[in-house]
Short mmCIF file of C-alpha atoms and ligand atoms in Angstrom, two decimals:
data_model
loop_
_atom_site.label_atom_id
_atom_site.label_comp_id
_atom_site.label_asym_id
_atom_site.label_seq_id
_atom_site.Cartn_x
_atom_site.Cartn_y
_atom_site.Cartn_z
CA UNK A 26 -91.97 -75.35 -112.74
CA UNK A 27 -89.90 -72.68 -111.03
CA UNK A 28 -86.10 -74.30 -110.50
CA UNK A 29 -84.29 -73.35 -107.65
CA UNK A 30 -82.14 -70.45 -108.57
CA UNK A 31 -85.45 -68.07 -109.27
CA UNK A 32 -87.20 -65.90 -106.78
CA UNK A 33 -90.53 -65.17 -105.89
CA UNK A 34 -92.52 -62.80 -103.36
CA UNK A 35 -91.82 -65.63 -101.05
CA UNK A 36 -88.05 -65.85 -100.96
CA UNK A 37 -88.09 -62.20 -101.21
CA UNK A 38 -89.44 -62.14 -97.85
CA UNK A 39 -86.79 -64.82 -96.86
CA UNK A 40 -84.01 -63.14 -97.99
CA UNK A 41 -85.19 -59.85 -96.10
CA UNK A 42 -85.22 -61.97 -92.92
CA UNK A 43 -81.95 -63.17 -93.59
CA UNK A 44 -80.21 -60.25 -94.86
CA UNK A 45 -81.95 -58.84 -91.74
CA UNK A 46 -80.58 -61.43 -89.09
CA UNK A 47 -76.80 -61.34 -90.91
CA UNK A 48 -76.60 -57.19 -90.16
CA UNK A 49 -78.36 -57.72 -86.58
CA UNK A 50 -75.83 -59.80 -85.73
CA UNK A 51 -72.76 -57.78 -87.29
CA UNK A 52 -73.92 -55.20 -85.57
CA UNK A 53 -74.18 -56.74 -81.94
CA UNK A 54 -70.85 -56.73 -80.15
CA UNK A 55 -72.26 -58.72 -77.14
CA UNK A 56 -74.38 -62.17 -78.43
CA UNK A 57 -75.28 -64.56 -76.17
CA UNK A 58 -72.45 -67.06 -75.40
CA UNK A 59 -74.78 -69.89 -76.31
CA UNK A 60 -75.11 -73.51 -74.92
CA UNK A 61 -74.11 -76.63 -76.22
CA UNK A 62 -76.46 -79.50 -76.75
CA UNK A 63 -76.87 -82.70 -77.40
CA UNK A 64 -76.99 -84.04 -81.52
CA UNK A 65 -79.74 -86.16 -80.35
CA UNK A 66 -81.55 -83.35 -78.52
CA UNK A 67 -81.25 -80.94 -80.91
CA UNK A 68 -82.94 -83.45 -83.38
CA UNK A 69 -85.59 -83.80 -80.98
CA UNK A 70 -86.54 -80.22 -81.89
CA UNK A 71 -85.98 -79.41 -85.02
CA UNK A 72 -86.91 -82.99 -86.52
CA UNK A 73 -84.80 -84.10 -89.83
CA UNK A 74 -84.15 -80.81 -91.78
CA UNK A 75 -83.08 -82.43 -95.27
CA UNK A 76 -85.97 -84.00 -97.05
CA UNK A 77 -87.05 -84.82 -100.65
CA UNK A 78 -89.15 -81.96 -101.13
CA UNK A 79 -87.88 -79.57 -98.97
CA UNK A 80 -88.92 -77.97 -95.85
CA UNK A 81 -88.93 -73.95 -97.33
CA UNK A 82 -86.26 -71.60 -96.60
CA UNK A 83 -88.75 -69.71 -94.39
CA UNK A 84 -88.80 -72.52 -91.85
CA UNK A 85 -84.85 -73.75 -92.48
CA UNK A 86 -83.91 -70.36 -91.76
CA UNK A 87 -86.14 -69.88 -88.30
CA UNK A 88 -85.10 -72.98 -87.19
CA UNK A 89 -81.33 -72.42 -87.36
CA UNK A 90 -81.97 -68.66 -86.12
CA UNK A 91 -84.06 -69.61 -83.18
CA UNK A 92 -82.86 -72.91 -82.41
CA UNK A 93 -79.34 -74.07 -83.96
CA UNK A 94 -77.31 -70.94 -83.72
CA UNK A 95 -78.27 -70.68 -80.31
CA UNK A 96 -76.39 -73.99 -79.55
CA UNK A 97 -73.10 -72.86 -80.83
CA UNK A 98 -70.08 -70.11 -79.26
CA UNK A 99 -69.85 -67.18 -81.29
CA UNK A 100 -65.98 -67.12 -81.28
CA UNK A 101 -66.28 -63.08 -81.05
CA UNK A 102 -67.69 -63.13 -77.61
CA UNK A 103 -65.90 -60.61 -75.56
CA UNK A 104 -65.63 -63.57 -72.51
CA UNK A 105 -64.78 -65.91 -74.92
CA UNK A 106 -61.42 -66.12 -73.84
CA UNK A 107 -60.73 -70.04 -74.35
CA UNK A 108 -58.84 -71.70 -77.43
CA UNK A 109 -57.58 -69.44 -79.40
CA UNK A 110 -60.70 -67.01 -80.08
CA UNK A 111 -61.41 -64.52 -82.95
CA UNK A 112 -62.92 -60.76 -83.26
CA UNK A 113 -63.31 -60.28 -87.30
CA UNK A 114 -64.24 -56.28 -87.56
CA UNK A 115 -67.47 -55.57 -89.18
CA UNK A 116 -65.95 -54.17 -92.14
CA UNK A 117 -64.37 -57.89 -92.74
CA UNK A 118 -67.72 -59.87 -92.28
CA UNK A 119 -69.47 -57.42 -94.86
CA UNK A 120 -67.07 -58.06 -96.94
CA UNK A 121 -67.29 -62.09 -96.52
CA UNK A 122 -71.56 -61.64 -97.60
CA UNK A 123 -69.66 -59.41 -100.55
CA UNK A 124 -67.13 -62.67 -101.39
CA UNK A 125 -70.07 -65.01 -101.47
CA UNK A 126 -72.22 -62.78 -103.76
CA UNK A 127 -69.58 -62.37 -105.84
CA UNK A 128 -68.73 -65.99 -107.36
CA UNK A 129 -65.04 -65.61 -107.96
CA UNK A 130 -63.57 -68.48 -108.39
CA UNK A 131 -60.08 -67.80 -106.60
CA UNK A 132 -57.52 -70.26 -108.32
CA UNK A 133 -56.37 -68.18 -111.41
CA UNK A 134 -55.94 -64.54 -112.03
CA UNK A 135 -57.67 -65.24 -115.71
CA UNK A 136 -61.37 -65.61 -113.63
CA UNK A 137 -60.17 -64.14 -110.30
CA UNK A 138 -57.88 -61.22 -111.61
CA UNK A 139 -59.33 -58.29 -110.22
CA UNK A 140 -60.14 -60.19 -107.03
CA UNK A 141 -56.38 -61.38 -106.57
CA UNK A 142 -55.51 -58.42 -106.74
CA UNK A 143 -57.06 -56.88 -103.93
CA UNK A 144 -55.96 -60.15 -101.71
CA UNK A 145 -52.43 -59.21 -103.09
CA UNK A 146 -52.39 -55.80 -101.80
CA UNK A 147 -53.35 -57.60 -98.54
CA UNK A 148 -50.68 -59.95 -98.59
CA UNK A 149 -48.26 -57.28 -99.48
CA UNK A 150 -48.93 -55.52 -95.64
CA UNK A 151 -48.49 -59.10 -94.38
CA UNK A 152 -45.56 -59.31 -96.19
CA UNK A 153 -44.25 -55.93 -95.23
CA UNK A 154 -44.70 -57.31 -91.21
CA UNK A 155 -42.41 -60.20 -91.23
CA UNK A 156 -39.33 -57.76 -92.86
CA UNK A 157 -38.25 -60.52 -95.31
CA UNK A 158 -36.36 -60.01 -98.23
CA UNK A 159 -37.42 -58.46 -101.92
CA UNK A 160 -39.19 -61.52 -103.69
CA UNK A 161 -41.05 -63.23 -100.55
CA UNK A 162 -44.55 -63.19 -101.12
CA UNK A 163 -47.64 -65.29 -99.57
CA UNK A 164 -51.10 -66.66 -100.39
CA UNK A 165 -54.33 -67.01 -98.67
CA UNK A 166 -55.21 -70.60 -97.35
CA UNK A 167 -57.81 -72.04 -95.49
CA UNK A 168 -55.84 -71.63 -92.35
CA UNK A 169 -52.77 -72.20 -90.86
CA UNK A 170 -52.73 -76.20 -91.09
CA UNK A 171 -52.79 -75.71 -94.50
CA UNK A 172 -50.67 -72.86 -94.87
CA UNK A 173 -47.72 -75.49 -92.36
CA UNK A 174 -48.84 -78.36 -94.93
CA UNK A 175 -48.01 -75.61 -98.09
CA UNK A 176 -44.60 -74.84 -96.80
CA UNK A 177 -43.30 -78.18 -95.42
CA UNK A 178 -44.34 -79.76 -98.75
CA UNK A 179 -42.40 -76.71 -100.55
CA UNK A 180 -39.61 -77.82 -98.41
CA UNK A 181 -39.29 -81.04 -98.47
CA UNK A 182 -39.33 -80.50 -102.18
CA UNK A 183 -36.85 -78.01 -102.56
CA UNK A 184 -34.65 -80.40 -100.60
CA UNK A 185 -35.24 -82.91 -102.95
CA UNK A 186 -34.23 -81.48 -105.36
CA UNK A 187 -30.61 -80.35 -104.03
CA UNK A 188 -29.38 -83.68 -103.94
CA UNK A 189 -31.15 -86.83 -106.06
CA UNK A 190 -29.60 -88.99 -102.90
CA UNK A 191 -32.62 -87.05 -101.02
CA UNK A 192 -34.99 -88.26 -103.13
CA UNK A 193 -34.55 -92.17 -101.77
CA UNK A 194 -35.06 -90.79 -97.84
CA UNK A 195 -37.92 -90.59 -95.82
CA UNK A 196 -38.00 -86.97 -94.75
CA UNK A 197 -37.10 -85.47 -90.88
CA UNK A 198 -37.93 -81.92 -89.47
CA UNK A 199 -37.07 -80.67 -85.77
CA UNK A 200 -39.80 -78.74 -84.21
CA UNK A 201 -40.35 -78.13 -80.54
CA UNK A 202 -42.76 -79.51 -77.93
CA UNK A 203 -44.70 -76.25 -77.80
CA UNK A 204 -45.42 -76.62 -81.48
CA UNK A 205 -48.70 -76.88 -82.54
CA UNK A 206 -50.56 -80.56 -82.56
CA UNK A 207 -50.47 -79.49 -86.55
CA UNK A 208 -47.10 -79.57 -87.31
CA UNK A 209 -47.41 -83.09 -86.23
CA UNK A 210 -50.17 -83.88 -88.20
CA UNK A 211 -48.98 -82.32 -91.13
CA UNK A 212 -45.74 -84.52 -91.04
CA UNK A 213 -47.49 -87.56 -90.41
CA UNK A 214 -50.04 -86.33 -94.36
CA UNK A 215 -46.46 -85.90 -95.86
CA UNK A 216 -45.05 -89.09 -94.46
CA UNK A 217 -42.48 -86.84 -92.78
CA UNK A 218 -40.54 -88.00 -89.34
CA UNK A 219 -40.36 -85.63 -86.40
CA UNK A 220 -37.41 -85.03 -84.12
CA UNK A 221 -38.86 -83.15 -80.48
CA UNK A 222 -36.08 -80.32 -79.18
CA UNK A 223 -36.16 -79.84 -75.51
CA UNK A 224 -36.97 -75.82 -74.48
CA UNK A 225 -33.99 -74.30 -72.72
CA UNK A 226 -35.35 -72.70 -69.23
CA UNK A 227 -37.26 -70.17 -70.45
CA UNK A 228 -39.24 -73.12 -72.29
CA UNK A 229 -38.20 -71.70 -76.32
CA UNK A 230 -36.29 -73.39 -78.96
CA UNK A 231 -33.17 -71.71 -79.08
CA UNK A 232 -30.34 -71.95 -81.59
CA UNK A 233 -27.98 -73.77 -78.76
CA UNK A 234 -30.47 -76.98 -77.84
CA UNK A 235 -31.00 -76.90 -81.40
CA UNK A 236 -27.70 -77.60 -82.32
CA UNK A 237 -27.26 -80.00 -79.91
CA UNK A 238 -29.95 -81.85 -81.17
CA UNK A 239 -28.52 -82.02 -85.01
CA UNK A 240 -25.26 -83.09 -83.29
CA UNK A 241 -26.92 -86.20 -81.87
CA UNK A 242 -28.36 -87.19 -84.78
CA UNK A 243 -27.43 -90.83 -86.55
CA UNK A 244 -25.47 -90.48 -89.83
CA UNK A 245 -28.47 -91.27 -91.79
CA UNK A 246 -30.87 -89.26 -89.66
CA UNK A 247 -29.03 -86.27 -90.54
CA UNK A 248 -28.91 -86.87 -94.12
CA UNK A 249 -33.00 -87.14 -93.98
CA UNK A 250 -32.93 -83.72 -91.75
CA UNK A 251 -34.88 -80.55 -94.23
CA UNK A 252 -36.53 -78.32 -92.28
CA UNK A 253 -36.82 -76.78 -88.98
CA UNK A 254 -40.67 -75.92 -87.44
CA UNK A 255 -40.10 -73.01 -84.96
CA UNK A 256 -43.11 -71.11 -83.28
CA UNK A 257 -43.80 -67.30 -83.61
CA UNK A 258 -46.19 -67.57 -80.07
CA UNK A 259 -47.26 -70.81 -78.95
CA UNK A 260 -50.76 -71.79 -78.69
CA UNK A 261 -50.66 -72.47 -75.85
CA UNK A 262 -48.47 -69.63 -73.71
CA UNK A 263 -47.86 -67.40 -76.51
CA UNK A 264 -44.25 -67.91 -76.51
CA UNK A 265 -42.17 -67.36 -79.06
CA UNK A 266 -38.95 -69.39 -80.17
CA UNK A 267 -35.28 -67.23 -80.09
CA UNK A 268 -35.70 -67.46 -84.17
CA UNK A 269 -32.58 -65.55 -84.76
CA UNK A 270 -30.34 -67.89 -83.35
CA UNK A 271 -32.67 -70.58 -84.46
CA UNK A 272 -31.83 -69.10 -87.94
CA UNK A 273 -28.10 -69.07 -87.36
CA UNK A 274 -28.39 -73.13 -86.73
CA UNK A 275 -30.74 -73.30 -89.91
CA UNK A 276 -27.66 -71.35 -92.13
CA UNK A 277 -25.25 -73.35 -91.07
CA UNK A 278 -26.92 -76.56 -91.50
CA UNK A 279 -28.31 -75.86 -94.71
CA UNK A 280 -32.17 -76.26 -93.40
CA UNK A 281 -34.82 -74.80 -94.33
CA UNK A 282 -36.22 -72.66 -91.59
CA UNK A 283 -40.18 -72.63 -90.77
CA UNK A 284 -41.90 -69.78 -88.68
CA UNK A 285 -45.34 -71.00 -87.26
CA UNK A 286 -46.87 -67.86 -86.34
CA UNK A 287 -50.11 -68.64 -86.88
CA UNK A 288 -51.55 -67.35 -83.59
CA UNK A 289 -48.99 -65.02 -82.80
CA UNK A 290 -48.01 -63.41 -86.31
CA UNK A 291 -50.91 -60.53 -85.74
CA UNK A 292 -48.21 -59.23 -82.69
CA UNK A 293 -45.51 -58.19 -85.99
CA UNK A 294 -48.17 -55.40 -85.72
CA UNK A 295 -47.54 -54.51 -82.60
CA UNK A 296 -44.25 -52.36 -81.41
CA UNK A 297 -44.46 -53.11 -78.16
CA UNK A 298 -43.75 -57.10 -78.72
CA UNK A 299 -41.92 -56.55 -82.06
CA UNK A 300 -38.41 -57.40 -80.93
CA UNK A 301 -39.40 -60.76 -79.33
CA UNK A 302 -39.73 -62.05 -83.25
CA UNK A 303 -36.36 -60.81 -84.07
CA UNK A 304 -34.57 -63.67 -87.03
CA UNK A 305 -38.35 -64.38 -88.34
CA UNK A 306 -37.02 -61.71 -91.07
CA UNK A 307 -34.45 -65.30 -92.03
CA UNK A 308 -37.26 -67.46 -92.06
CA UNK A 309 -37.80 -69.70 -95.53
CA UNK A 310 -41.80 -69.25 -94.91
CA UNK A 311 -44.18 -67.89 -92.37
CA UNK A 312 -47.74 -68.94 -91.44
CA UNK A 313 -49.46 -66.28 -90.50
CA UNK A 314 -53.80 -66.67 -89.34
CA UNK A 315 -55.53 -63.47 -90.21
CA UNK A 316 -58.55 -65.27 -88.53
CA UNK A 317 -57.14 -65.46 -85.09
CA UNK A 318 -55.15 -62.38 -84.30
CA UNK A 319 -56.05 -60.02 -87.27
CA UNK A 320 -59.83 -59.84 -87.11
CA UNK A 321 -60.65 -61.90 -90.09
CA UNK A 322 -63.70 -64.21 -90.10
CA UNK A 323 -62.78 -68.25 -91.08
CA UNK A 324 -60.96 -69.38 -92.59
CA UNK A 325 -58.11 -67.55 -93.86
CA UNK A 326 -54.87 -68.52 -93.10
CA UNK A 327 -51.12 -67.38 -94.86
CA UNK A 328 -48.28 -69.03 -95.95
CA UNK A 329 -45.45 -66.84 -96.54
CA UNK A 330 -42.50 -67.37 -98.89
CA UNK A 331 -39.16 -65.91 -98.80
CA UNK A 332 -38.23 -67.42 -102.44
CA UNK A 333 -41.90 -67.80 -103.81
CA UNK A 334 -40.73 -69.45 -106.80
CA UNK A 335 -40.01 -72.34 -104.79
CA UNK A 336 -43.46 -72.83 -103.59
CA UNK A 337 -44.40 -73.09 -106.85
CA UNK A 338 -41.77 -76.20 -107.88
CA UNK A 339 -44.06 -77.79 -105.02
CA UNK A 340 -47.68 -77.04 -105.48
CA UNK A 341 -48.04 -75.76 -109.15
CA UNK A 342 -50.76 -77.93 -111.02
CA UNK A 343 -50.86 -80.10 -114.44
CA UNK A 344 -53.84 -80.94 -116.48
CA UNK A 345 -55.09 -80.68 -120.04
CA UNK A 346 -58.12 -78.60 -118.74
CA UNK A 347 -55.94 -76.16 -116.44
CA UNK A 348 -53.77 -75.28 -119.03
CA UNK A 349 -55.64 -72.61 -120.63
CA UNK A 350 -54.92 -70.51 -117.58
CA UNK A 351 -51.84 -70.80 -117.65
CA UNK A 352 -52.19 -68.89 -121.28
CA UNK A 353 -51.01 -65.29 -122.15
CA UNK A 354 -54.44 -63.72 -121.60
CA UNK A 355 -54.18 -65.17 -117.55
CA UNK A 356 -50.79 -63.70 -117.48
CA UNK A 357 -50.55 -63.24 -113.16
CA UNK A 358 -50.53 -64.41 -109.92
CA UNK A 359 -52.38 -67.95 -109.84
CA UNK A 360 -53.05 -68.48 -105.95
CA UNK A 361 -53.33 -72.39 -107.02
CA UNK A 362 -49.42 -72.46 -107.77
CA UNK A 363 -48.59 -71.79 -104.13
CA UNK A 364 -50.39 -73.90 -101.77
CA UNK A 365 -52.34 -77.21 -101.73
CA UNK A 366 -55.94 -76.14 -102.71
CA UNK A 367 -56.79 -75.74 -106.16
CA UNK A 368 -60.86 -74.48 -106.50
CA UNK A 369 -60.58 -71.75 -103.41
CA UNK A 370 -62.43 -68.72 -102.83
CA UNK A 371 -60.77 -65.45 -102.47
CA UNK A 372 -60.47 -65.68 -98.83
CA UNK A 373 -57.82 -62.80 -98.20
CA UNK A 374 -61.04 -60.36 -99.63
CA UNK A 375 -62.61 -59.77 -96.48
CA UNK A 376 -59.22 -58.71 -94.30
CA UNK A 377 -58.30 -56.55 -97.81
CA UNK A 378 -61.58 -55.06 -97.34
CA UNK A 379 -61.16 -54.03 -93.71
CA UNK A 380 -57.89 -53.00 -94.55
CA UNK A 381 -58.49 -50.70 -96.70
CA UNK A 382 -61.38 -49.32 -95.16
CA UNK A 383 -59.65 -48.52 -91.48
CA UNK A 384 -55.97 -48.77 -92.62
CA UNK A 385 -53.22 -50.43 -91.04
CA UNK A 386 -52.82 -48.38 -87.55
CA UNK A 387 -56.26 -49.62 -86.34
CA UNK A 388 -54.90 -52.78 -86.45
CA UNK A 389 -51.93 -52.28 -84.78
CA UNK A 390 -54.20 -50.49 -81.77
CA UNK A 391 -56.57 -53.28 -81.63
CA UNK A 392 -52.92 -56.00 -81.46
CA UNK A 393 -51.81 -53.82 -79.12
CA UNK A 394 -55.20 -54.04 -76.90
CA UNK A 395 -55.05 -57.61 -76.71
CA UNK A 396 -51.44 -57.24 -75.27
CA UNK A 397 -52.56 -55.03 -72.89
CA UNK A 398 -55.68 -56.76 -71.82
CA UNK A 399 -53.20 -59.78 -70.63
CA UNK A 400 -50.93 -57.26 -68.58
CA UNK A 401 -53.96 -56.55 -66.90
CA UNK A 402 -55.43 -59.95 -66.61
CA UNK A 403 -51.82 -60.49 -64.77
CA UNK A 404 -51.93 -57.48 -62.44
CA UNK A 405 -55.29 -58.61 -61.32
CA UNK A 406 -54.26 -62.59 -60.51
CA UNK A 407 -51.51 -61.17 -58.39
CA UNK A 408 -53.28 -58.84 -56.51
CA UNK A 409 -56.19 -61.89 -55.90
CA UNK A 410 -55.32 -64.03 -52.61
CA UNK A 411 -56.84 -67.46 -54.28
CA UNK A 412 -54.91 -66.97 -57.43
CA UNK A 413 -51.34 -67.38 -58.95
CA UNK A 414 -49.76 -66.90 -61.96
CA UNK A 415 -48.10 -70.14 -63.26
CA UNK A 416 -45.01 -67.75 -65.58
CA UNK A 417 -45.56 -63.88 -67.43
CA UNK A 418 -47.69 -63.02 -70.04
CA UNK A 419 -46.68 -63.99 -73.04
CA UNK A 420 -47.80 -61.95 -76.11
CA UNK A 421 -51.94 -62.11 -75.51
CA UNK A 422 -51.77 -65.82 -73.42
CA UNK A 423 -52.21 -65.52 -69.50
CA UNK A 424 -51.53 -68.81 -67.65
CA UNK A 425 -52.62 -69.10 -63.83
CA UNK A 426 -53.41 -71.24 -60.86
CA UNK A 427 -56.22 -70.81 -58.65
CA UNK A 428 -54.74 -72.53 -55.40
CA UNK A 429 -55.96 -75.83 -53.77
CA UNK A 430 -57.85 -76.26 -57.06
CA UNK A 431 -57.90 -80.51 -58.73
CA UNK A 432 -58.43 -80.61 -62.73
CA UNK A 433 -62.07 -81.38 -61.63
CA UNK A 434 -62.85 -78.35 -60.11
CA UNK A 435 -61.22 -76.37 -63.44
CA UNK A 436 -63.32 -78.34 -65.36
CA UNK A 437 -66.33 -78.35 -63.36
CA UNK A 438 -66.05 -74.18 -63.04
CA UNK A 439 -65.70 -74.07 -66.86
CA UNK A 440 -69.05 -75.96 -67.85
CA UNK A 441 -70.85 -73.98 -64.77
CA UNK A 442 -69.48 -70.45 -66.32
CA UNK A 443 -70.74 -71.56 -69.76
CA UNK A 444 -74.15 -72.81 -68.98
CA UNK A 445 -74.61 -69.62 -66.81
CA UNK A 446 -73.57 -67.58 -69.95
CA UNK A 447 -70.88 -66.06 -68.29
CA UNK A 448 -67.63 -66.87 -70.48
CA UNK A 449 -65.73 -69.60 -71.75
CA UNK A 450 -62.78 -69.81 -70.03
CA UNK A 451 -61.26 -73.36 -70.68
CA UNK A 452 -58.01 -75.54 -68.78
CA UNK A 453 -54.93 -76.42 -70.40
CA UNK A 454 -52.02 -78.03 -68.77
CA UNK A 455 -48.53 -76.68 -68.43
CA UNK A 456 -45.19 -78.66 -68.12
CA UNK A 457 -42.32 -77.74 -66.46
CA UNK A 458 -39.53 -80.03 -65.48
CA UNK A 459 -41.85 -83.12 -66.57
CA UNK A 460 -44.05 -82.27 -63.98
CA UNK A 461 -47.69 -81.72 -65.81
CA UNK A 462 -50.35 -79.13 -64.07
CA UNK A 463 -54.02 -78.28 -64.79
CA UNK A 464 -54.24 -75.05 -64.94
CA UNK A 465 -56.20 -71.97 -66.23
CA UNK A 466 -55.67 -69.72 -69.34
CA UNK A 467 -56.78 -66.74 -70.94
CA UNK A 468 -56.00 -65.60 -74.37
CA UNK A 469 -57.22 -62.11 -75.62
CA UNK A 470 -57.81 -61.11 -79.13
CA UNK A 471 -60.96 -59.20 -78.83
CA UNK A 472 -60.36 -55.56 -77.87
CA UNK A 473 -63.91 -55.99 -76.81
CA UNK A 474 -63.23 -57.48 -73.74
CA UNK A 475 -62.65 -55.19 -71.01
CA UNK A 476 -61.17 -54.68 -67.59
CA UNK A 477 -64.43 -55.52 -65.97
CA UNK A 478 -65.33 -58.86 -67.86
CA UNK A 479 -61.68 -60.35 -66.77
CA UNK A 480 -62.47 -58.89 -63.20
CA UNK A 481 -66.29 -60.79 -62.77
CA UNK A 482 -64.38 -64.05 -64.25
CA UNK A 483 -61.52 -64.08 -61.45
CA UNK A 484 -64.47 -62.99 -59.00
CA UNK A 485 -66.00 -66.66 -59.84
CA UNK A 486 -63.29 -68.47 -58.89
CA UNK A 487 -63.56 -67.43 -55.18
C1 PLP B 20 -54.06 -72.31 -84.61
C2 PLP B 20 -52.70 -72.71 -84.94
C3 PLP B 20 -52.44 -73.58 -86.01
C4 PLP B 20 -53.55 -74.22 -86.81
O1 PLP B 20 -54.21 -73.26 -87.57
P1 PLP B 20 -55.68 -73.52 -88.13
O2 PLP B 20 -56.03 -72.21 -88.71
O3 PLP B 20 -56.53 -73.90 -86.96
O4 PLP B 20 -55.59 -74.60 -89.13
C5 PLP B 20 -51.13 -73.88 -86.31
N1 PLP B 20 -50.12 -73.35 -85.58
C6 PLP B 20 -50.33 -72.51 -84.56
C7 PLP B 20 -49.16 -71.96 -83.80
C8 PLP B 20 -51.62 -72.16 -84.19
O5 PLP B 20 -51.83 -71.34 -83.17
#
């Protein structure tokens, strides 16, 4: 009986046809935007794919090609422009097939050495962005939930063990309304509280209505107080937080100071928005997504440390098993002692990869193109009578109005655009003096996307 893991002529011809279908699709810059469907109809096609004997790889493989992947949104669509999208460079997704074929198991540098080590040199450019001190380093995670998880944990942590009082409180960060719905969920896994800091007018945490919140605080409250969560670009308008003053509240109240830049952290690469991040040099730890803004495929995320040592108080692991790698021979960098995951796989390799192949001042051109594509997106809504913008660009996030227009008519012009194949171009809502708006946004990573795409996607909005 031939077991699983051998070949024959038949999965020869398999793999061709797979190996074939993974470089047509590196290759093609433009795929179809694809259509959503229902579970129920898509079952209705393809029938139930997992059975006891199998249905052959030929027929698994035609079905997803022909059928399933055409019901999803490649996220490197050059009028994808909704969420927050992603463009991973060719060189990147190679190197993904190349991180698959080559089982490293990404934990400890005694089986993932040589592997680590090319995610290090990675992280070291990363590093070299954010302009913290000797000693900060970072890891890969599986994005930047768990890269905010990593560091919040290593916080609260670090403040527990300043004062054995601490230890007896239930923990309490500040973060700001524009933070990401993750820093919320990631307090609620650690059993954290959350204070919300108004925006001043220009809708960023600053250092003042920070203060002013810590001032208000209860006695107790303030004793549970460990870490502030500010935002290196909002998801949502790509702003980003006045961290340097931020960072004078965070000194003087002995906090431990958070930078989510997990959208926005690809923009360190760019000069042109370089001073808007000014004080993320003071931060404790960064998140940084190389899968949103720095053309890695998912899921690779980074958490940043500027004491790394500390991380590892937090997340390194005990067991009778794991100790071995923890011997002299594994002497090195053990990703495991730095985040939450222990089994990972070295997801840094593909952005190393692409790295190294095109060097860091591609990257900072292709940032930069983003930037620019919004600048233009903005000169266009001005210039267009039946639209408005609703504030600036901010980094590579365009927010605008098309007038006389209800939340059903955004949201019946997305699904119309989409099933027409023409881009995905989704709603959000924006809130300014508690006064909440449907409107439309844009957010550019791809340097794909040209003048002309944003132009036909105004044009339907006539
Ligand atoms: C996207 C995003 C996250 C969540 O990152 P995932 O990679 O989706 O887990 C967190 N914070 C900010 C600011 C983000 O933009």
């Amino acid at each position: 009986m031939k077991s699983m893991h051998s070949i024959d002529i038949s999965t020869v011809e398999m793999t061709l046809d797979i190996m074939k279908y993974a470089i047509n699709r590196i290759s093609n810059t433009s795929p179809d935007l694809g259509s959503p469907k229902k579970e129920e109809d898509l079952l209705a096609i393809v029938g139930e794919t997992v059975t006891k004997d199998g249905i052959g790889g030929e027929k698994a493989f035609h079905m997803f090609r022909d059928v399933l992947a055409k019901a999803t949104v490649p996220v490197d669509h050059p009028r994808h422009l909704a969420f927050v999208p992603a463009a991973p460079t060719k060189a990147a997704v190679l190197f993904d097939l190349v991180t698959s074929a080559a089982s490293i198991h990404g934990a400890y540098w005694m089986t993932g050495g040589g592997g680590i080590f090319c995610e290090n040199q990675a992280m070291k450019w990363l590093v070299s962005l954010t302009g913290l001190p000797e000693g900060a380093f970072g890891v890969f995670t599986s994005g930047g939930t768990a890269a905010n998880l990593s560091a919040m944990i290593a916080a609260r942590e670090a403040w527990r063990e300043k004062e054995e009082e601490n230890k007896a409180f239930k923990a309490l960060l500040i973060t700001s309304s524009g933070a990401h719905s993750s820093v919320k969920s990631m307090a609620n896994v650690m059993d954290a509280d959350i204070v919300i800091v108004d925006d001043d007018d220009e809708d960023r945490l600053t250092g003042k209505w920070l203060q002013n919140t810590i001032d208000n605080l209860g006695v107790i409250d303030r004793k549970r107080l460990f870490a502030v969560v500010a935002t290196g670009g909002t998801t949502n308008a790509g702003i980003i937080d006045e961290l340097d003053s931020v960072a004078d509240v965070c000194k003087k109240e002995n906090l431990w100071f958070h930078v989510d830049a997990a959208y926005g952290g690809g923009a360190l690469a760019a000069p042109s928005v370089r001073d808007l991040f000014i004080g993320i040099e003071r931060a404790d730890s960064i998140t940084i997504d190389p899968h949103k803004w720095m053309f890695s495929p998912y899921d690779c995320g980074a958490v940043i440390y500027k004491d790394i040592e500390l991380a590892k108080n937090a997340h390194s692991q005990k067991g009778a098993y794991l100790d071995i790698f923890k011997d002299e021979g594994a002497q090195g960098f053990n990703p495991s002692d730095y985040q939450i995951q222990l089994t990972r796989r070295l997801r840094g390799l593909p952005l190393w990869f692409s790295l190294a192949m095109h060097g860091t001042q591609k990257y900072t051109e292709a940032i930069e193109r983003g930037l620019e594509l919004a600048q233009n997106a903005a000169k266009q809504i001005e210039a267009a009578p039946h639209l408005e913008l609703v504030r600036e660009p901010s980094l590579s996030c365009v927010l605008f109005r098309r007038k006389g227009w209800s939340p059903d008519d955004y949201r019946d012009w997305t699904y119309e655009n989409h099933k027409a194949g023409l881009a995905l171009v989704t709603p959000t809502k924006w809130t300014k003096n508690e006064h909440s708006e449907t409107i439309s946004r844009f957010c550019f990573i791809n340097p794909d996307t040209d003048e002309e795409d944003i132009k036909e996607i105004l044009a339907s909005m006539e």
